[in-house]
Amino acid sequence: LGGALKGLGSAIFNSDIKVNYQYKPVVQINSGGKPMGPAEAKAALLVAIAGLERGLRADNEQRLKVENLARILEARNPTRSPLQSPLMNGRWALQYTTNKNVAGKGRLFPAGPIYQTVDIFNLQTLNEEEWSPLPFLKWKSASTAKLEAKSNSRVEVKQTGFRVGNFKLPVPPTTPARKALEWENAASGQGTSAWLDTTYLDGDMRISRNHQSDLYIFTRDDPNDDPNEQ
């Protein structure tokens, strides 16, 4: 474990990007006439996203409220170097996102939770969903990705494989236009076009944003966790 962390730290601190991707609240939300603290903001955020079906049912007012509460937490992130923290490791359940394609808009709606398992020591992720368009028909889909650390909070994401039920699918080939864009971004210091930034992390909540400004809110849901340690 120590060797893995040391190697990861070297990759992070030798990168060109040194600073966390920061967000500051644009709207002050008050509680009893006083600024809302992290614990209150976290509780309010969980209440705000409840019943929104991972964001699919959110209207503009609800999306703004979730955004502001997320920014309050991001400005008070207790884990300044998420990629060096063991808190990142494990399985997380997606509770809310502004990315409608991920949440399920325009396609079959996931029958159960959407999970993301993070392995920071091997720098890879596993995303899993379950589908049930009919009561007698169910299958699971999964995708894997390799991560490349670009700062102490940001990773570039490269898909490595897909699976639908028992069928494995190859990663779609990179088109010449996409490859040219990646070369241009790399030359300019922007990195590849797909990245994910962890902007808030504690023992049971993770907030991330990607290159398309999408917001993702996860709660920890790892069957390997010891309940006595919660």
mmCIF file of C-alpha atoms in Angstrom:
data_model
loop_
_atom_site.group_PDB
_atom_site.id
_atom_site.type_symbol
_atom_site.label_atom_id
_atom_site.label_comp_id
_atom_site.label_asym_id
_atom_site.label_seq_id
_atom_site.Cartn_x
_atom_site.Cartn_y
_atom_site.Cartn_z
ATOM 1 C CA LEU A 1 0.000 0.000 0.000
ATOM 2 C CA GLY A 2 2.789 2.394 0.917
ATOM 3 C CA GLY A 3 4.603 1.723 -2.368
ATOM 4 C CA ALA A 4 1.451 2.292 -4.370
ATOM 5 C CA LEU A 5 0.778 5.592 -2.622
ATOM 6 C CA LYS A 6 4.369 6.685 -3.131
ATOM 7 C CA GLY A 7 4.173 5.910 -6.856
ATOM 8 C CA LEU A 8 0.855 7.690 -7.174
ATOM 9 C CA GLY A 9 2.201 10.711 -5.324
ATOM 10 C CA SER A 10 5.154 10.875 -7.689
ATOM 11 C CA ALA A 11 2.836 10.796 -10.715
ATOM 12 C CA ILE A 12 0.716 13.563 -9.263
ATOM 13 C CA PHE A 13 3.411 15.958 -8.141
ATOM 14 C CA ASN A 14 5.445 15.544 -11.340
ATOM 15 C CA SER A 15 2.421 16.591 -13.432
ATOM 16 C CA ASP A 16 1.980 20.045 -14.939
ATOM 17 C CA ILE A 17 -1.169 20.796 -12.964
ATOM 18 C CA LYS A 18 -0.581 21.591 -9.315
ATOM 19 C CA VAL A 19 -3.753 23.189 -8.012
ATOM 20 C CA ASN A 20 -7.138 21.739 -7.102
ATOM 21 C CA TYR A 21 -10.045 22.726 -9.336
ATOM 22 C CA GLN A 22 -11.815 25.119 -6.968
ATOM 23 C CA TYR A 23 -15.443 26.201 -6.762
ATOM 24 C CA LYS A 24 -16.786 29.044 -4.638
ATOM 25 C CA PRO A 25 -20.394 29.585 -3.627
ATOM 26 C CA VAL A 26 -22.181 32.207 -5.720
ATOM 27 C CA VAL A 27 -25.288 32.269 -3.511
ATOM 28 C CA GLN A 28 -25.151 32.366 0.286
ATOM 29 C CA ILE A 29 -27.663 29.985 1.832
ATOM 30 C CA ASN A 30 -28.525 30.852 5.418
ATOM 31 C CA SER A 31 -29.719 28.694 8.274
ATOM 32 C CA GLY A 32 -31.414 30.576 11.091
ATOM 33 C CA GLY A 33 -29.792 33.815 10.007
ATOM 34 C CA LYS A 34 -26.295 32.313 10.074
ATOM 35 C CA PRO A 35 -24.151 31.013 7.186
ATOM 36 C CA MET A 36 -24.752 27.315 6.572
ATOM 37 C CA GLY A 37 -21.918 25.110 7.786
ATOM 38 C CA PRO A 38 -20.616 21.974 6.030
ATOM 39 C CA ALA A 39 -22.688 19.534 8.104
ATOM 40 C CA GLU A 40 -25.885 21.494 7.493
ATOM 41 C CA ALA A 41 -25.088 21.902 3.801
ATOM 42 C CA LYS A 42 -24.425 18.183 3.429
ATOM 43 C CA ALA A 43 -27.695 17.255 5.138
ATOM 44 C CA ALA A 44 -29.575 19.819 3.042
ATOM 45 C CA LEU A 45 -27.956 18.477 -0.133
ATOM 46 C CA LEU A 46 -29.048 14.900 0.609
ATOM 47 C CA VAL A 47 -32.599 16.137 1.211
ATOM 48 C CA ALA A 48 -32.518 18.251 -1.967
ATOM 49 C CA ILE A 49 -31.536 15.355 -4.248
ATOM 50 C CA ALA A 50 -33.917 12.826 -2.676
ATOM 51 C CA GLY A 51 -36.662 11.864 -5.100
ATOM 52 C CA LEU A 52 -35.023 13.514 -8.124
ATOM 53 C CA GLU A 53 -34.194 10.157 -9.769
ATOM 54 C CA ARG A 54 -30.505 11.006 -10.056
ATOM 55 C CA GLY A 55 -31.411 14.429 -11.496
ATOM 56 C CA LEU A 56 -33.906 13.406 -14.202
ATOM 57 C CA ARG A 57 -36.839 14.985 -12.348
ATOM 58 C CA ALA A 58 -35.024 18.161 -11.279
ATOM 59 C CA ASP A 59 -36.428 21.486 -12.485
ATOM 60 C CA ASN A 60 -34.326 24.641 -12.849
ATOM 61 C CA GLU A 61 -34.980 25.788 -9.274
ATOM 62 C CA GLN A 62 -34.034 22.402 -7.841
ATOM 63 C CA ARG A 63 -30.895 22.215 -9.989
ATOM 64 C CA LEU A 64 -29.839 25.676 -8.768
ATOM 65 C CA LYS A 65 -30.380 24.675 -5.141
ATOM 66 C CA VAL A 66 -28.321 21.492 -5.566
ATOM 67 C CA GLU A 67 -25.586 23.446 -7.356
ATOM 68 C CA ASN A 68 -25.312 26.022 -4.582
ATOM 69 C CA LEU A 69 -25.255 23.419 -1.813
ATOM 70 C CA ALA A 70 -22.586 21.443 -3.688
ATOM 71 C CA ARG A 71 -20.464 24.578 -4.035
ATOM 72 C CA ILE A 72 -20.680 25.265 -0.306
ATOM 73 C CA LEU A 73 -19.277 21.794 0.350
ATOM 74 C CA GLU A 74 -16.636 22.118 -2.380
ATOM 75 C CA ALA A 75 -15.389 25.364 -0.834
ATOM 76 C CA ARG A 76 -14.949 23.490 2.470
ATOM 77 C CA ASN A 77 -13.564 20.233 1.075
ATOM 78 C CA PRO A 78 -11.930 18.405 4.028
ATOM 79 C CA THR A 79 -9.775 16.232 1.732
ATOM 80 C CA ARG A 80 -7.381 18.505 -0.111
ATOM 81 C CA SER A 81 -5.677 15.688 -2.027
ATOM 82 C CA PRO A 82 -8.415 13.186 -2.924
ATOM 83 C CA LEU A 83 -6.216 11.038 -5.165
ATOM 84 C CA GLN A 84 -3.843 10.451 -2.275
ATOM 85 C CA SER A 85 -6.632 9.528 0.138
ATOM 86 C CA PRO A 86 -7.812 5.946 0.760
ATOM 87 C CA LEU A 87 -11.305 7.448 1.145
ATOM 88 C CA MET A 88 -11.534 7.451 -2.671
ATOM 89 C CA ASN A 89 -11.213 3.671 -2.857
ATOM 90 C CA GLY A 90 -14.306 1.503 -2.994
ATOM 91 C CA ARG A 91 -17.803 1.447 -4.456
ATOM 92 C CA TRP A 92 -19.949 4.581 -4.750
ATOM 93 C CA ALA A 93 -23.609 4.934 -5.728
ATOM 94 C CA LEU A 94 -24.551 7.792 -8.045
ATOM 95 C CA GLN A 95 -27.278 9.868 -6.393
ATOM 96 C CA TYR A 96 -27.431 12.897 -8.687
ATOM 97 C CA THR A 97 -25.936 14.208 -11.897
ATOM 98 C CA THR A 98 -26.606 17.010 -14.368
ATOM 99 C CA ASN A 99 -25.538 14.623 -17.149
ATOM 100 C CA LYS A 100 -28.925 13.396 -18.369
ATOM 101 C CA ASN A 101 -27.368 10.689 -20.568
ATOM 102 C CA VAL A 102 -25.719 9.110 -17.535
ATOM 103 C CA ALA A 103 -28.887 9.453 -15.435
ATOM 104 C CA GLY A 104 -30.917 7.676 -18.118
ATOM 105 C CA LYS A 105 -32.674 10.278 -20.278
ATOM 106 C CA GLY A 106 -33.451 9.176 -23.838
ATOM 107 C CA ARG A 107 -32.770 5.484 -23.196
ATOM 108 C CA LEU A 108 -33.899 2.634 -20.988
ATOM 109 C CA PHE A 109 -34.021 3.760 -17.388
ATOM 110 C CA PRO A 110 -31.681 1.793 -15.090
ATOM 111 C CA ALA A 111 -33.667 -0.625 -12.906
ATOM 112 C CA GLY A 112 -31.398 -0.203 -9.916
ATOM 113 C CA PRO A 113 -28.462 1.812 -8.627
ATOM 114 C CA ILE A 114 -25.642 3.097 -10.794
ATOM 115 C CA TYR A 115 -22.360 2.175 -9.151
ATOM 116 C CA GLN A 116 -18.818 3.405 -9.667
ATOM 117 C CA THR A 117 -15.984 1.458 -8.060
ATOM 118 C CA VAL A 118 -12.730 3.394 -7.741
ATOM 119 C CA ASP A 119 -9.284 1.819 -7.414
ATOM 120 C CA ILE A 120 -6.819 4.671 -6.885
ATOM 121 C CA PHE A 121 -3.846 2.344 -6.402
ATOM 122 C CA ASN A 122 -4.213 0.871 -9.893
ATOM 123 C CA LEU A 123 -5.831 4.046 -11.251
ATOM 124 C CA GLN A 124 -8.940 2.485 -12.736
ATOM 125 C CA THR A 125 -12.729 2.575 -12.371
ATOM 126 C CA LEU A 126 -15.620 0.188 -12.932
ATOM 127 C CA ASN A 127 -19.099 1.572 -13.710
ATOM 128 C CA GLU A 128 -22.087 -0.782 -13.334
ATOM 129 C CA GLU A 129 -25.829 -0.567 -14.088
ATOM 130 C CA GLU A 130 -28.741 -2.999 -14.097
ATOM 131 C CA TRP A 131 -31.556 -2.952 -16.674
ATOM 132 C CA SER A 132 -35.029 -4.507 -16.569
ATOM 133 C CA PRO A 133 -37.280 -3.346 -19.440
ATOM 134 C CA LEU A 134 -39.662 -6.221 -18.683
ATOM 135 C CA PRO A 135 -40.379 -8.055 -15.394
ATOM 136 C CA PHE A 136 -38.868 -11.263 -16.768
ATOM 137 C CA LEU A 137 -35.899 -9.606 -18.513
ATOM 138 C CA LYS A 138 -32.817 -8.344 -16.663
ATOM 139 C CA TRP A 139 -29.205 -7.746 -17.489
ATOM 140 C CA LYS A 140 -26.234 -5.766 -16.216
ATOM 141 C CA SER A 141 -23.872 -3.532 -18.129
ATOM 142 C CA ALA A 142 -20.425 -2.400 -17.083
ATOM 143 C CA SER A 143 -17.588 -0.251 -18.366
ATOM 144 C CA THR A 144 -13.994 0.026 -17.249
ATOM 145 C CA ALA A 145 -11.607 2.951 -17.577
ATOM 146 C CA LYS A 146 -7.975 3.716 -16.878
ATOM 147 C CA LEU A 147 -7.144 6.922 -15.039
ATOM 148 C CA GLU A 148 -4.106 9.155 -15.383
ATOM 149 C CA ALA A 149 -3.431 11.544 -12.499
ATOM 150 C CA LYS A 150 -3.043 15.163 -13.608
ATOM 151 C CA SER A 151 -3.223 16.828 -10.188
ATOM 152 C CA ASN A 152 -4.056 15.837 -6.627
ATOM 153 C CA SER A 153 -7.753 15.861 -7.577
ATOM 154 C CA ARG A 154 -8.033 15.509 -11.364
ATOM 155 C CA VAL A 155 -7.683 12.473 -13.600
ATOM 156 C CA GLU A 156 -7.885 11.944 -17.328
ATOM 157 C CA VAL A 157 -10.287 9.141 -18.196
ATOM 158 C CA LYS A 158 -9.747 6.581 -20.971
ATOM 159 C CA GLN A 159 -12.348 3.870 -21.550
ATOM 160 C CA THR A 160 -10.839 0.379 -21.745
ATOM 161 C CA GLY A 161 -13.798 -1.981 -22.069
ATOM 162 C CA PHE A 162 -17.553 -2.554 -22.056
ATOM 163 C CA ARG A 163 -19.784 -5.457 -21.114
ATOM 164 C CA VAL A 164 -23.516 -5.940 -21.701
ATOM 165 C CA GLY A 165 -24.803 -9.045 -19.930
ATOM 166 C CA ASN A 166 -22.287 -11.754 -20.783
ATOM 167 C CA PHE A 167 -21.096 -10.052 -23.941
ATOM 168 C CA LYS A 168 -17.831 -8.122 -23.951
ATOM 169 C CA LEU A 169 -17.543 -5.254 -26.390
ATOM 170 C CA PRO A 170 -14.368 -3.601 -27.671
ATOM 171 C CA VAL A 171 -13.689 0.051 -26.994
ATOM 172 C CA PRO A 172 -14.764 2.130 -30.013
ATOM 173 C CA PRO A 173 -11.725 3.142 -32.076
ATOM 174 C CA THR A 174 -10.454 6.680 -31.764
ATOM 175 C CA THR A 175 -11.288 8.658 -34.882
ATOM 176 C CA PRO A 176 -8.580 10.778 -36.579
ATOM 177 C CA ALA A 177 -10.454 13.944 -35.571
ATOM 178 C CA ARG A 178 -10.589 12.855 -31.912
ATOM 179 C CA LYS A 179 -6.905 11.929 -31.975
ATOM 180 C CA ALA A 180 -6.001 15.311 -33.457
ATOM 181 C CA LEU A 181 -7.983 17.041 -30.690
ATOM 182 C CA GLU A 182 -6.177 15.022 -28.016
ATOM 183 C CA TRP A 183 -2.792 15.934 -29.541
ATOM 184 C CA GLU A 184 -3.769 19.607 -29.650
ATOM 185 C CA ASN A 185 -4.961 19.580 -26.024
ATOM 186 C CA ALA A 186 -1.841 17.735 -24.883
ATOM 187 C CA ALA A 187 0.419 20.210 -26.693
ATOM 188 C CA SER A 188 -1.398 23.164 -25.099
ATOM 189 C CA GLY A 189 -1.160 21.641 -21.624
ATOM 190 C CA GLN A 190 -4.913 21.054 -21.338
ATOM 191 C CA GLY A 191 -4.621 17.262 -21.397
ATOM 192 C CA THR A 192 -7.043 14.964 -23.173
ATOM 193 C CA SER A 193 -10.649 15.962 -23.703
ATOM 194 C CA ALA A 194 -12.077 13.657 -20.980
ATOM 195 C CA TRP A 195 -11.266 14.361 -17.350
ATOM 196 C CA LEU A 196 -12.901 14.084 -13.930
ATOM 197 C CA ASP A 197 -12.169 16.290 -10.931
ATOM 198 C CA THR A 198 -12.999 15.274 -7.354
ATOM 199 C CA THR A 199 -14.018 18.535 -5.691
ATOM 200 C CA TYR A 200 -15.316 17.174 -2.370
ATOM 201 C CA LEU A 201 -14.537 13.964 -0.503
ATOM 202 C CA ASP A 202 -15.294 12.646 2.952
ATOM 203 C CA GLY A 203 -16.056 9.219 4.378
ATOM 204 C CA ASP A 204 -19.485 8.860 2.792
ATOM 205 C CA MET A 205 -19.890 11.511 0.072
ATOM 206 C CA ARG A 206 -17.991 12.359 -3.090
ATOM 207 C CA ILE A 207 -18.638 15.261 -5.462
ATOM 208 C CA SER A 208 -17.041 15.388 -8.899
ATOM 209 C CA ARG A 209 -17.167 17.548 -12.032
ATOM 210 C CA ASN A 210 -16.020 16.687 -15.529
ATOM 211 C CA HIS A 211 -14.709 18.418 -18.655
ATOM 212 C CA GLN A 212 -18.288 19.167 -19.734
ATOM 213 C CA SER A 213 -19.093 20.927 -16.430
ATOM 214 C CA ASP A 214 -21.375 18.072 -15.360
ATOM 215 C CA LEU A 215 -21.929 17.645 -11.627
ATOM 216 C CA TYR A 216 -21.874 14.183 -10.029
ATOM 217 C CA ILE A 217 -22.835 13.429 -6.432
ATOM 218 C CA PHE A 218 -22.052 9.986 -5.013
ATOM 219 C CA THR A 219 -22.640 8.362 -1.645
ATOM 220 C CA ARG A 220 -20.549 5.486 -0.398
ATOM 221 C CA ASP A 221 -22.163 2.060 -0.848
ATOM 222 C CA ASP A 222 -19.404 -0.513 -0.526
ATOM 223 C CA PRO A 223 -20.364 -4.037 0.623
ATOM 224 C CA ASN A 224 -16.794 -4.535 1.838
ATOM 225 C CA ASP A 225 -17.025 -1.739 4.416
ATOM 226 C CA ASP A 226 -17.123 -2.760 8.065
ATOM 227 C CA PRO A 227 -20.408 -1.371 9.498
ATOM 228 C CA ASN A 228 -18.762 -1.117 12.908
ATOM 229 C CA GLU A 229 -16.377 1.478 11.488
ATOM 230 C CA GLN A 230 -19.152 3.791 10.278
#
